[in-house]
CSV table of C-alpha atoms in Angstrom, one decimal:
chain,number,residue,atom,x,y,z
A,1077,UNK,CA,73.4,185.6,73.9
A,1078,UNK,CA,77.1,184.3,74.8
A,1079,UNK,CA,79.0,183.3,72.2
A,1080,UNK,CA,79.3,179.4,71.5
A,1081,UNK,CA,82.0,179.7,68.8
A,1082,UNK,CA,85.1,180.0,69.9
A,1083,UNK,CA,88.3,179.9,67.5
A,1084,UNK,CA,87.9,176.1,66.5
A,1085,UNK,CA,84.2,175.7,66.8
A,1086,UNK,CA,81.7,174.8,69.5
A,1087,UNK,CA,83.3,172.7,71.9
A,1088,UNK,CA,82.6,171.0,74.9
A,1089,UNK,CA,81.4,168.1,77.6
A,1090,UNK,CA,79.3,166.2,75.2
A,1091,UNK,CA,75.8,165.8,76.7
A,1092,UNK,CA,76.6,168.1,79.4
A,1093,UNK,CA,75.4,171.7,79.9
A,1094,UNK,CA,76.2,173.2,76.8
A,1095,UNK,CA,76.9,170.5,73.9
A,1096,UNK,CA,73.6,168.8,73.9
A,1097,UNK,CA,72.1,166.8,70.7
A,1098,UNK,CA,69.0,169.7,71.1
A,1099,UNK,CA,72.0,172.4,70.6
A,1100,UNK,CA,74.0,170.1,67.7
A,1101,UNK,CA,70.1,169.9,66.2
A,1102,UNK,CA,69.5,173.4,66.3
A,1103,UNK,CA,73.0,174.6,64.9
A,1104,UNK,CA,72.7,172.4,62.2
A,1105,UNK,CA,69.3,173.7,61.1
A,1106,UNK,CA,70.0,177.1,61.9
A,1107,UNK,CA,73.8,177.0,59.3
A,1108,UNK,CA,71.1,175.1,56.7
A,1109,UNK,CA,68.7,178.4,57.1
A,1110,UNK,CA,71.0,180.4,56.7
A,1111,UNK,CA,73.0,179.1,53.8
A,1112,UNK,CA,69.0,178.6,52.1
A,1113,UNK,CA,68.8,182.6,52.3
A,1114,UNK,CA,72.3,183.6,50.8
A,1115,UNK,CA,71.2,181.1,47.9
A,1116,UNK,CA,68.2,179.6,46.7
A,1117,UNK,CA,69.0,178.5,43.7
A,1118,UNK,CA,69.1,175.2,44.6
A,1119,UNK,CA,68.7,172.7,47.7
A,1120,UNK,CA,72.2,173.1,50.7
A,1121,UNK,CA,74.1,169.8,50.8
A,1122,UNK,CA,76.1,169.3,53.8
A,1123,UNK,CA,79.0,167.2,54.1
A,1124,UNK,CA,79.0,165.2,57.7
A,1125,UNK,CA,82.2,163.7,59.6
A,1126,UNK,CA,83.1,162.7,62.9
A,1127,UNK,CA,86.1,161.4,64.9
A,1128,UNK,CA,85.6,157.7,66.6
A,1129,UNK,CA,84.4,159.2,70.2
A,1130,UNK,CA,81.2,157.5,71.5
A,1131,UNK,CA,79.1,161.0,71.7
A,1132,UNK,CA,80.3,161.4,68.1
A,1133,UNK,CA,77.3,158.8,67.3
A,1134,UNK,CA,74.5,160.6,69.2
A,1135,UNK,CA,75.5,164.3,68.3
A,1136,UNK,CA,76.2,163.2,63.9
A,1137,UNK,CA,72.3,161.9,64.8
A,1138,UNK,CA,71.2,165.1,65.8
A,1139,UNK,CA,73.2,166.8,63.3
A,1140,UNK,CA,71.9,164.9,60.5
A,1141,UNK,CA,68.4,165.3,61.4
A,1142,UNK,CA,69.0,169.4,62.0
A,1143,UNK,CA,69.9,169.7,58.5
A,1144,UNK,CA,67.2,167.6,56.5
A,1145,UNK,CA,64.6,169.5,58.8
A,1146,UNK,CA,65.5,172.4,57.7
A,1147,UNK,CA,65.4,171.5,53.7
A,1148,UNK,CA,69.5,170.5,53.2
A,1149,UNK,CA,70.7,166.9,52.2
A,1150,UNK,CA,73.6,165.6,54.4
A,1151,UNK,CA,75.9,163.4,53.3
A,1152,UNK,CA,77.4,161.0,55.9
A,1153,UNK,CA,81.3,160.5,55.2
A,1154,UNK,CA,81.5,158.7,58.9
A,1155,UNK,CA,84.8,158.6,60.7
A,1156,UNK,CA,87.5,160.8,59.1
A,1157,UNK,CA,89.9,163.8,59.9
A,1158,UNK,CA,88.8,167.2,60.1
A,1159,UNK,CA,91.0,168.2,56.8
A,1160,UNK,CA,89.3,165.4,54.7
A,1161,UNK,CA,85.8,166.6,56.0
A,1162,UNK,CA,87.2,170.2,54.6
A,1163,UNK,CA,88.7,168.4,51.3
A,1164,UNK,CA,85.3,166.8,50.7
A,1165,UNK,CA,83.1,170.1,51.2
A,1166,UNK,CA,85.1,171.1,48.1
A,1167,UNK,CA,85.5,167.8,46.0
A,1168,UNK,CA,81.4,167.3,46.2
A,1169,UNK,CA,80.6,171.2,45.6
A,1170,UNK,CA,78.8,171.2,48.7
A,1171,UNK,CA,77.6,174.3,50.7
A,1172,UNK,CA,78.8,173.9,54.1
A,1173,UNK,CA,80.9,170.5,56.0
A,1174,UNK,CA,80.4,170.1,59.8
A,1175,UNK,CA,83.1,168.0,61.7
A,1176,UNK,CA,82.2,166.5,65.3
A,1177,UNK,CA,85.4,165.9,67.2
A,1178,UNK,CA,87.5,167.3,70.1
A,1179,UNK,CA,90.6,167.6,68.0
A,1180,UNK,CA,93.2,166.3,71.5
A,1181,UNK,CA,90.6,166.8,73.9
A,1182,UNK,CA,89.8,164.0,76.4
A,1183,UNK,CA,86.8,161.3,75.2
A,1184,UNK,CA,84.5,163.0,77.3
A,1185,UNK,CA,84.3,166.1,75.2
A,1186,UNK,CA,83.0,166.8,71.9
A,1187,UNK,CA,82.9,169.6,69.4
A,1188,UNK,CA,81.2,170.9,66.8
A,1189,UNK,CA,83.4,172.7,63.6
A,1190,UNK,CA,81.9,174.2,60.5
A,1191,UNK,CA,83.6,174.5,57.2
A,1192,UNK,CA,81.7,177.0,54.2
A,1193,UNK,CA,81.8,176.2,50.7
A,1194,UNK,CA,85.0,175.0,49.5
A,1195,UNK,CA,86.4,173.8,52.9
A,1196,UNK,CA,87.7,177.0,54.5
A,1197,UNK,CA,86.5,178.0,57.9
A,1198,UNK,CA,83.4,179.2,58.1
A,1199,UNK,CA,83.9,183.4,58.1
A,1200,UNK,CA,82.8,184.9,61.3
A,1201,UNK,CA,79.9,186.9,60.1
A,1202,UNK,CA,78.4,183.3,59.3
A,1203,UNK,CA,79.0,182.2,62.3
A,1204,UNK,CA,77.6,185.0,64.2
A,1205,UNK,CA,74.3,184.7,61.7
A,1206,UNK,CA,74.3,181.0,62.9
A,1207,UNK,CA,73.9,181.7,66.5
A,1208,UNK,CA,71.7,184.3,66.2
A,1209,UNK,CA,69.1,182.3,64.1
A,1210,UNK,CA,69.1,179.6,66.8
A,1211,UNK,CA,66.0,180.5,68.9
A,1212,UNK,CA,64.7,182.3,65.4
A,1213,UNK,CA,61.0,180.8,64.4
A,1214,UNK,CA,61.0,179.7,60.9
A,1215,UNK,CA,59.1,177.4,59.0
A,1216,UNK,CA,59.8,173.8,58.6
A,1217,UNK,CA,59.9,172.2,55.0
A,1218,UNK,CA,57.5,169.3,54.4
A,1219,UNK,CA,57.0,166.6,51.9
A,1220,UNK,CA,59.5,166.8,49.1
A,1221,UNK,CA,61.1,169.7,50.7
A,1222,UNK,CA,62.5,167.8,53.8
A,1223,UNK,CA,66.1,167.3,53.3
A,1224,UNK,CA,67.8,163.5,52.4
A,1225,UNK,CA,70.6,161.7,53.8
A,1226,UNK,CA,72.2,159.4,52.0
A,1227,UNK,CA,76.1,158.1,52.6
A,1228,UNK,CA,79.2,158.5,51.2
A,1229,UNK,CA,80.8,155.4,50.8
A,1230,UNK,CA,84.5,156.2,49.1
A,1231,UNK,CA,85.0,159.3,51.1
A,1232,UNK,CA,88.0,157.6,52.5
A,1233,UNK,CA,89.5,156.8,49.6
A,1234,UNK,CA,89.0,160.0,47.4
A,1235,UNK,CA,90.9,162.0,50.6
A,1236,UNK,CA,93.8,159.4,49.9
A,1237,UNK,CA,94.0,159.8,46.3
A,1238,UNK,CA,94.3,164.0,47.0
A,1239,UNK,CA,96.8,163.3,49.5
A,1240,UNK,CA,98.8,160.8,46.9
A,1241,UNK,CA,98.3,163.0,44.5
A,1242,UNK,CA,100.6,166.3,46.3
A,1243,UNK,CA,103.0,163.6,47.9
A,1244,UNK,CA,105.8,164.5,45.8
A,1245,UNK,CA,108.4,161.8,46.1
A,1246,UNK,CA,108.0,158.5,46.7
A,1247,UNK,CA,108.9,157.2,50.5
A,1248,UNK,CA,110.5,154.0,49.6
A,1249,UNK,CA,112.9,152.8,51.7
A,1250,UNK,CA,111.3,155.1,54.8
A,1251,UNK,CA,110.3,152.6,58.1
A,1252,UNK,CA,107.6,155.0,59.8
A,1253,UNK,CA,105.4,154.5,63.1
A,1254,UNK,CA,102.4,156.0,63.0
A,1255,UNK,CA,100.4,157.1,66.3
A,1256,UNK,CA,97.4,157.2,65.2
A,1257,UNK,CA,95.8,158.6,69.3
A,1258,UNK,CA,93.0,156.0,68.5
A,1259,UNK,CA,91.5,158.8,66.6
A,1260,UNK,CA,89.9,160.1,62.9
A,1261,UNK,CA,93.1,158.7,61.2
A,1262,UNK,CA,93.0,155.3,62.3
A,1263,UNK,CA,92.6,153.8,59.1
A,1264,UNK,CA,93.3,156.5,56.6
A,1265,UNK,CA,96.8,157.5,58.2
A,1266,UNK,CA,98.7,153.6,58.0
A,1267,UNK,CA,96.9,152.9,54.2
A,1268,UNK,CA,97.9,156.2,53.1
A,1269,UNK,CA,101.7,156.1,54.4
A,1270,UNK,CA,102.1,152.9,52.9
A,1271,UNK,CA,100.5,153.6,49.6
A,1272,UNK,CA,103.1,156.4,49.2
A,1273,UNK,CA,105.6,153.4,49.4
A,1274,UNK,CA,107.0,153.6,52.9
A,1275,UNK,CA,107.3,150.6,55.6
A,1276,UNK,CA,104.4,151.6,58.4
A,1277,UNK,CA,103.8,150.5,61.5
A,1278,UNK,CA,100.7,151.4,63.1
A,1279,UNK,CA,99.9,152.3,66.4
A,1280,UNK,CA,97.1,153.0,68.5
A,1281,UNK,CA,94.8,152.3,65.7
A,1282,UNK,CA,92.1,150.8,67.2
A,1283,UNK,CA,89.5,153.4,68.5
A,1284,UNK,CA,86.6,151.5,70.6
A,1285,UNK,CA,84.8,154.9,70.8
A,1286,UNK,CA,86.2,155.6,74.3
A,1287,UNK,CA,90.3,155.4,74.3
A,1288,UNK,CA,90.5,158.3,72.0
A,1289,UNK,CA,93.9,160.2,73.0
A,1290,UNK,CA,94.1,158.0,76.2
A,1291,UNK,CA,98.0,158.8,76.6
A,1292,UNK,CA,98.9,157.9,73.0
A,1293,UNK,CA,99.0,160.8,70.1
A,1294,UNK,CA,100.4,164.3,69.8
A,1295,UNK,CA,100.0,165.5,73.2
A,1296,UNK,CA,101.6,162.2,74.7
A,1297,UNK,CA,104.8,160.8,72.7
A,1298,UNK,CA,106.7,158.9,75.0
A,1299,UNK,CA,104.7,155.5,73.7
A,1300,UNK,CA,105.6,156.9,70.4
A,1301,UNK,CA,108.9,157.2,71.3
A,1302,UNK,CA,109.4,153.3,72.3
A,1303,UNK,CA,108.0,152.2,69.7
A,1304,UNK,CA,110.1,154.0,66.9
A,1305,UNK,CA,113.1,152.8,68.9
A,1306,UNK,CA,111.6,149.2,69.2
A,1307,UNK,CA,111.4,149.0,66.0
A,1308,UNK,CA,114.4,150.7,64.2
A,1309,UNK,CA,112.2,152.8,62.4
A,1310,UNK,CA,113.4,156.2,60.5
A,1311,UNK,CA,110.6,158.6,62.1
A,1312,UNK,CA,107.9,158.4,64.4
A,1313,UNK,CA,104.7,160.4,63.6
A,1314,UNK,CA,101.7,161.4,66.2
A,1315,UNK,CA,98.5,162.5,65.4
A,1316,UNK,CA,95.7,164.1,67.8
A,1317,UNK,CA,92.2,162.8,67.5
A,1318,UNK,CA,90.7,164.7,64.4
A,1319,UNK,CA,94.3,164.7,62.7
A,1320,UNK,CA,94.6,168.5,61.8
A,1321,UNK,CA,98.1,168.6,63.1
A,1322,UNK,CA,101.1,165.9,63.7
A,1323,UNK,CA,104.1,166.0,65.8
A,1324,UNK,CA,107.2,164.0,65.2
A,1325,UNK,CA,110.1,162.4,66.5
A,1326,UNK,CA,113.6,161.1,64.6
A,1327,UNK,CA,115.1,157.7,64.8
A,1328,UNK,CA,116.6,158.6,68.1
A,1329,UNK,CA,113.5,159.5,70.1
A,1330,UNK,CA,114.0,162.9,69.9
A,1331,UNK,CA,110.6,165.4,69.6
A,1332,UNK,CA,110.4,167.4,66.6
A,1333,UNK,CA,108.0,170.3,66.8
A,1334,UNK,CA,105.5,172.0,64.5
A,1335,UNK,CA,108.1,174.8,64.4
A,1336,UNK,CA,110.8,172.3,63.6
A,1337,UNK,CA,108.5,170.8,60.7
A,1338,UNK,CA,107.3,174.2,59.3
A,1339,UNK,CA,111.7,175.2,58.9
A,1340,UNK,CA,111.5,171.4,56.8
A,1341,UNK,CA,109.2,172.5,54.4
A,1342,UNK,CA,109.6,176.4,54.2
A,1343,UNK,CA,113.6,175.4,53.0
A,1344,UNK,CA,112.0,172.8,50.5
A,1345,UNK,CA,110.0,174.8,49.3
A,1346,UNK,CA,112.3,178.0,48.9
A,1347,UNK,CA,114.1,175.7,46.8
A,1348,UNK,CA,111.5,174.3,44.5
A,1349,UNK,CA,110.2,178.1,43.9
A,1350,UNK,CA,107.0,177.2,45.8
A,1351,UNK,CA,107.9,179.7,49.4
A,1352,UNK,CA,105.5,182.8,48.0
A,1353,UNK,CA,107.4,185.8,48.8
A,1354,UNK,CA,109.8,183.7,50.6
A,1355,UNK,CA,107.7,183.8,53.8
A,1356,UNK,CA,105.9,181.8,56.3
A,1357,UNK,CA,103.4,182.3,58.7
A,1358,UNK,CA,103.8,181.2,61.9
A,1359,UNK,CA,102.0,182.7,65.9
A,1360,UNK,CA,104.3,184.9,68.4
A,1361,UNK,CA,104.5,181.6,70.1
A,1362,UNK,CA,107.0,180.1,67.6
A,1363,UNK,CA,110.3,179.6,69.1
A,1364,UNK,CA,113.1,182.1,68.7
A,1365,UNK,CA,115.1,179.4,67.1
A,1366,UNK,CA,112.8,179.8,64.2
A,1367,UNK,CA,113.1,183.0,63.9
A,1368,UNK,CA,117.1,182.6,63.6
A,1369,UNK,CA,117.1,179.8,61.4
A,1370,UNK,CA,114.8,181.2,58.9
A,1371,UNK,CA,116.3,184.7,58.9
A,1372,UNK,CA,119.9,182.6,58.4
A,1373,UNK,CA,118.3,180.9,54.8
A,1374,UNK,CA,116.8,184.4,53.8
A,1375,UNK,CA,113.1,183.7,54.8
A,1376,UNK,CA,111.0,186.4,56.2
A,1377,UNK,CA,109.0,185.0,59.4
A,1378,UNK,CA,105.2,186.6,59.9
A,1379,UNK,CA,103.8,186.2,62.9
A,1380,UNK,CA,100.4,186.2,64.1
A,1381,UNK,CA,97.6,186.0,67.5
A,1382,UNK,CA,97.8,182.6,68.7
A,1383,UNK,CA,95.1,180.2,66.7
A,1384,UNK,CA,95.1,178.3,63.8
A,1385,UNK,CA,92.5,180.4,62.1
A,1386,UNK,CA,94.6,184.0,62.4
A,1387,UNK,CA,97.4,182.4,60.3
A,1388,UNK,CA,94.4,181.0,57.9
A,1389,UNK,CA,93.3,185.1,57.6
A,1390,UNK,CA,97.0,185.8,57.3
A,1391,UNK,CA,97.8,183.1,54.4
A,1392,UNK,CA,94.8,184.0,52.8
A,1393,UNK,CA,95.6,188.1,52.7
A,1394,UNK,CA,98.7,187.5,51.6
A,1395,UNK,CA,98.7,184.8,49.3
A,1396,UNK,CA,101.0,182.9,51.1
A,1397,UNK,CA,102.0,179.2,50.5
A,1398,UNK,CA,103.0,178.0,54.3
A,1399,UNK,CA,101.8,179.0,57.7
A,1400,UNK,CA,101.6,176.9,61.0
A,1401,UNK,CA,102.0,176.7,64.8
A,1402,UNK,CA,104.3,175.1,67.0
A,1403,UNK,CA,101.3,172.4,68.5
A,1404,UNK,CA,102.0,171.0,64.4
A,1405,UNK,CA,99.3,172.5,62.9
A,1406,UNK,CA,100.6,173.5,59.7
A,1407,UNK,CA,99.0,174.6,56.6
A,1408,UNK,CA,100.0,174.4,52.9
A,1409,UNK,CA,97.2,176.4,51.5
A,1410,UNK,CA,97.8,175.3,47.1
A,1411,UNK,CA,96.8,171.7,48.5
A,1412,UNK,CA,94.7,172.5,51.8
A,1413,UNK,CA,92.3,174.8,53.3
A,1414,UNK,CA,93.3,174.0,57.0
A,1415,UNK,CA,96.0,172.2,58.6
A,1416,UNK,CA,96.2,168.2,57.6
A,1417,UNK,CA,98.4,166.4,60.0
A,1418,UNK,CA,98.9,164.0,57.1
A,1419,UNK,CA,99.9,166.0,54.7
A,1420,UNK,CA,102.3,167.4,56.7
A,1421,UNK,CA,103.9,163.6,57.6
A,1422,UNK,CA,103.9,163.3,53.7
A,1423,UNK,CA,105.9,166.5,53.1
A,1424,UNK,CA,108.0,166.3,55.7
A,1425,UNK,CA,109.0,161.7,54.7
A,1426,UNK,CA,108.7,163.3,50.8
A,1427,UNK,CA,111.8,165.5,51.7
A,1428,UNK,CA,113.3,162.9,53.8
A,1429,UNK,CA,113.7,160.5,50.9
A,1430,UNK,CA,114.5,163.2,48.8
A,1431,UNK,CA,117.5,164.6,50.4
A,1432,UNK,CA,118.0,160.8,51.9
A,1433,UNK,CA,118.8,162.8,55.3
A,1434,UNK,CA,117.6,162.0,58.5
A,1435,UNK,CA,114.9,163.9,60.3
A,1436,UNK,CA,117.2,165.0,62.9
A,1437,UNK,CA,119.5,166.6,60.3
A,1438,UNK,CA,117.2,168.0,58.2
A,1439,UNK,CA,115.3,169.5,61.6
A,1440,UNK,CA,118.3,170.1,63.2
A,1441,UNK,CA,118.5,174.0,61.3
A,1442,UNK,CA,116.2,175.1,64.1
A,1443,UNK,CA,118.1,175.2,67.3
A,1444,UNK,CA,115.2,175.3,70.1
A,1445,UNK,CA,115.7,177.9,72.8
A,1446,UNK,CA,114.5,176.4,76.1
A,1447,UNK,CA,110.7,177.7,76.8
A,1448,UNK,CA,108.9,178.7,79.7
A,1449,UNK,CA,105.3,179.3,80.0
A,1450,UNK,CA,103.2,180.5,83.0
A,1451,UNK,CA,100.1,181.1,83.5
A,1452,UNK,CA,99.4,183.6,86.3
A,1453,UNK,CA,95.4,184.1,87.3
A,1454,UNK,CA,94.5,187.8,87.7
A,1455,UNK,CA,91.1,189.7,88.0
A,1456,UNK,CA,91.7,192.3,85.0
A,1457,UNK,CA,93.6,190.6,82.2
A,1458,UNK,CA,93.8,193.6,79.7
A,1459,UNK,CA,94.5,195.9,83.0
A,1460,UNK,CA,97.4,194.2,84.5
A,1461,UNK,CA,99.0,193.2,81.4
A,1462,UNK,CA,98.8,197.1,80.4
A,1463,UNK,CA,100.3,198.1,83.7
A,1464,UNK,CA,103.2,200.5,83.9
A,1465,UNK,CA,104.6,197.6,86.4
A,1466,UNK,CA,104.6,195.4,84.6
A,1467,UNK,CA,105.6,197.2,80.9
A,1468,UNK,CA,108.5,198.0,82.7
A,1469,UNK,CA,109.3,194.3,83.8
A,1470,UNK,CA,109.3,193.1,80.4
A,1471,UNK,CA,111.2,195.6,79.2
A,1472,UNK,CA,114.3,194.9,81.6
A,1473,UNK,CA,113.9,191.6,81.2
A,1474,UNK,CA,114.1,191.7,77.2
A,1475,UNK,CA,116.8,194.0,77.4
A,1476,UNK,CA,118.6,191.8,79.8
A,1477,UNK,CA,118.2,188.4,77.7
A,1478,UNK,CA,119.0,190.7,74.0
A,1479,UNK,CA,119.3,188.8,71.1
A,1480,UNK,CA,119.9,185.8,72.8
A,1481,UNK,CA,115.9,185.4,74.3
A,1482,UNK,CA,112.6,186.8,74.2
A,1483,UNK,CA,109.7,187.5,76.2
A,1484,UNK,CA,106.7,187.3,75.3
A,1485,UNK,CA,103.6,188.8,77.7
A,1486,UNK,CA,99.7,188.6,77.5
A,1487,UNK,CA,96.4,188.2,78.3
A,1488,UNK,CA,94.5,184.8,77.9
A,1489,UNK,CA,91.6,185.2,74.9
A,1490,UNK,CA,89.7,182.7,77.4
A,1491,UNK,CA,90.0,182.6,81.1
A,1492,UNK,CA,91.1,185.3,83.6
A,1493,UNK,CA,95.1,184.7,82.9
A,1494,UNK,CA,97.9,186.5,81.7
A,1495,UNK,CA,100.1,184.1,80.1
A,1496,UNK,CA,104.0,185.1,80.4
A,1497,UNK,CA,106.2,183.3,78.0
A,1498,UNK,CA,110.4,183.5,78.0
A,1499,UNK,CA,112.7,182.1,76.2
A,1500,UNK,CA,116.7,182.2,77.1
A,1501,UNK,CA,119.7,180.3,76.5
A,1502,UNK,CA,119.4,177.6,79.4
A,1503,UNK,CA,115.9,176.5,81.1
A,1504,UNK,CA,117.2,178.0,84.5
A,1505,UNK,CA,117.4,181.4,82.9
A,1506,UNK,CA,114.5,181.2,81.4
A,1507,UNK,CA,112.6,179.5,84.6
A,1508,UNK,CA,113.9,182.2,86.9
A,1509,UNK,CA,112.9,185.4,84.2
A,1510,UNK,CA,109.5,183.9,83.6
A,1511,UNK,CA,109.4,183.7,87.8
A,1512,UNK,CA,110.5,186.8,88.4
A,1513,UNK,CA,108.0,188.3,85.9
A,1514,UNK,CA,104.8,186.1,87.0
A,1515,UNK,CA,105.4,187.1,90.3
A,1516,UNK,CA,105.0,191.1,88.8
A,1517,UNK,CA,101.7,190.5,87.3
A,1518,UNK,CA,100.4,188.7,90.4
A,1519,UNK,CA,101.7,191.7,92.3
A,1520,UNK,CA,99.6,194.3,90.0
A,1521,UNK,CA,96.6,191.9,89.8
């Protein structure tokens, strides 16, 4: 049987070939089965959340009734980010959380994420059990035995109260806009934001089920951009459609970049005692200028594979307080067990009025290295990017750039690609080294 996990979940065209409401039933029974035969000492419960998306409605259904057929209570917490589905999982000592959302995919799509007891990720063992028990007979409970559903009615406001609760300055005097991609955070994101005392204005807060991430949020800030210039505001923040990560930009329009945010709070921190080991934990696609700014301030830089959940193992192993990626996922693992795009615009506006410098100077240690990233198609991923050919290439090419650029060379985890990444100085260096190599790999392909 193929894999349906991937490294965030099941994920797909909802209703299409693979993410069907028979295949969101049948996970959802299959994680209650299995959680039932690790302990049966009592009855799962299952926290349930969704983003706004239309499909969200059909495939929570099918959800909901997966689990109470196979003996677990659900408990419907309705439209919400992924992080507060994971905060909840904890707060109501429940044995699993399932989260249906696309994070900044297009409407069209839909996923399917599960969280284990206490909110983190579920390990992968569990997740291989829960495939392999999907076309497993079993018996179905009946009578008293068949699961209940019931609603949660202040899930909302008891993920507020956590997030108010590890804000830790007021953000008076702060004028934010808040693009809210028409997503999970909708209503959570604005009430929170202003609660902590800042000026909000909210945008793209009105999800119909169907404009979900419809050029507005992380992955499009241009609207964002306007608007924090329109109105005079300090910062702009954008969320994608689940809210596990932000982006920002300063008062002058400017992008600031999960990398950018992660330097914020890994010098606050450092300062407060609170930087474990003095490190953070970022992916090898972090920018150089991270690298630089945090080796400058006497912070040791890990980096891990690309995905969220590899800097999750990596916090976890080493007791780390902060780790992140540059797409503005970040994770703060004392308050969090997975990135919360709001809790990271709290952090970041916390420090803000607590410095009372702007976001551009307080981002402004990280000095980003123009980026290039291509993506060349090949027949043999691991082959070609293990070529002596291609080796070779990189290696002249890193010695060429030194200290002053990187390169950064492999195989896609996903498609038939080997992604070829360089950093330099100016884009046209970097454009012309990451053409020069591309053109290598498609050669050895």
């Amino acid at each position: 049987m193929r894999r349906l996990f991937g490294t965030d979940g099941v994920r797909g065209l909802a209703n299409g070939e693979l993410l069907t409401p028979e295949l969101a039933l049948a996970l959802a029974a299959s994680a209650a089965r299995v959680l039932a035969e690790r302990d049966r000492s009592h009855r799962p419960v299952a926290v349930v959340g969704r983003d706004p998306r239309a499909s969200g409605e059909m495939l929570e259904a099918a959800v909901v009734a997966g689990l109470a057929s196979a003996g677990a209570d659900a408990v419907r917490v309705g439209v919400l980010p992924t992080p507060a589905v994971a905060h909840l999982v904890d707060a109501l000592g429940a044995d699993l959380g399932v989260m249906i959302s696309a994070s900044h995919n297009a409407m069209p799509d839909n996923g399917i994420k599960l969280f284990a007891a206490g909110g983190h990720k579920l390990p992968d063992a569990l997740e291989l059990a829960v495939e392999q028990g999907l076309d497993r007979p079993s018996a179905r409970p009946t009578g008293s035995a068949i699961g209940r559903v019931r609603d949660e009615p202040d899930a909302g406001a008891r993920y507020i109260t956590h997030l108010l609760a590890n804000t830790p300055q007021p953000l008076a005097g702060l004028r934010v806009v808040v693009d809210c991609a028409h997503g999970a955070a909708s209503t959570v994101a604005p009430e929170c934001y202003a609660r902590a005392g800042a000026e909000v204005v909210a945008m793209a807060a009105e999800p119909d089920g169907l404009n979900i991430n419809d050029g507005v949020g992380s992955t499009h800030l241009e609207p964002l951009r306007a608007a924090v210039r329109a109105h005079g505001a300090d910062l702009g923040v954008a969320h994608d459609g689940d809210a596990d990560r932000c982006l920002a930009v300063d008062a002058d329009g400017r992008t600031v970049d999960g990398d950018q945010l992660m330097a914020v709070l890994a010098v606050a921190m450092q300062e407060a005692g609170e930087l474990v080991d003095d490190t953070l934990v970022a992916t090898v696609m972090s920018n150089l200028g991270l690298h630089l700014a945090m080796r400058e301030r006497g912070i040791n830089l890990r980096c891990t594979q690309v995905g969220d959940r590899y800097v999750l193992e990596e916090l976890r192993a080493g007791g780390f307080a902060l780790g992140g990626e540059q797409s503005g996922h970040v994770v703060l693992p004392a308050v969090a067990t997975t990135g919360d795009g709001l809790l990271t615009a709290l952090r970041v506006m916390a420090r803000m009025a607590q410095t009372g410098k702007s976001l551009a100077d307080l981002a402004g240690i990280v000095t980003v290295l123009p980026q290039v990233l291509e993506n060349v198609a090949v027949t043999d991923r691991e082959a070609v990017a293990s070529s002596a050919a291609v080796r070779d290439a990189v290696a002249a090419a890193q010695a060429r750039l030194g200290d002053t650029g990187r390169v950064l060379l492999r195989p896609s985890g996903t498609e038939l690609l080997v992604r070829v990444m360089v950093e330099a100085p100016t884009l046209d260096e970097a454009r012309s080294t990451a053409d020069e190599l591309a053109a290598v790999v498609a050669a050895a392909s």
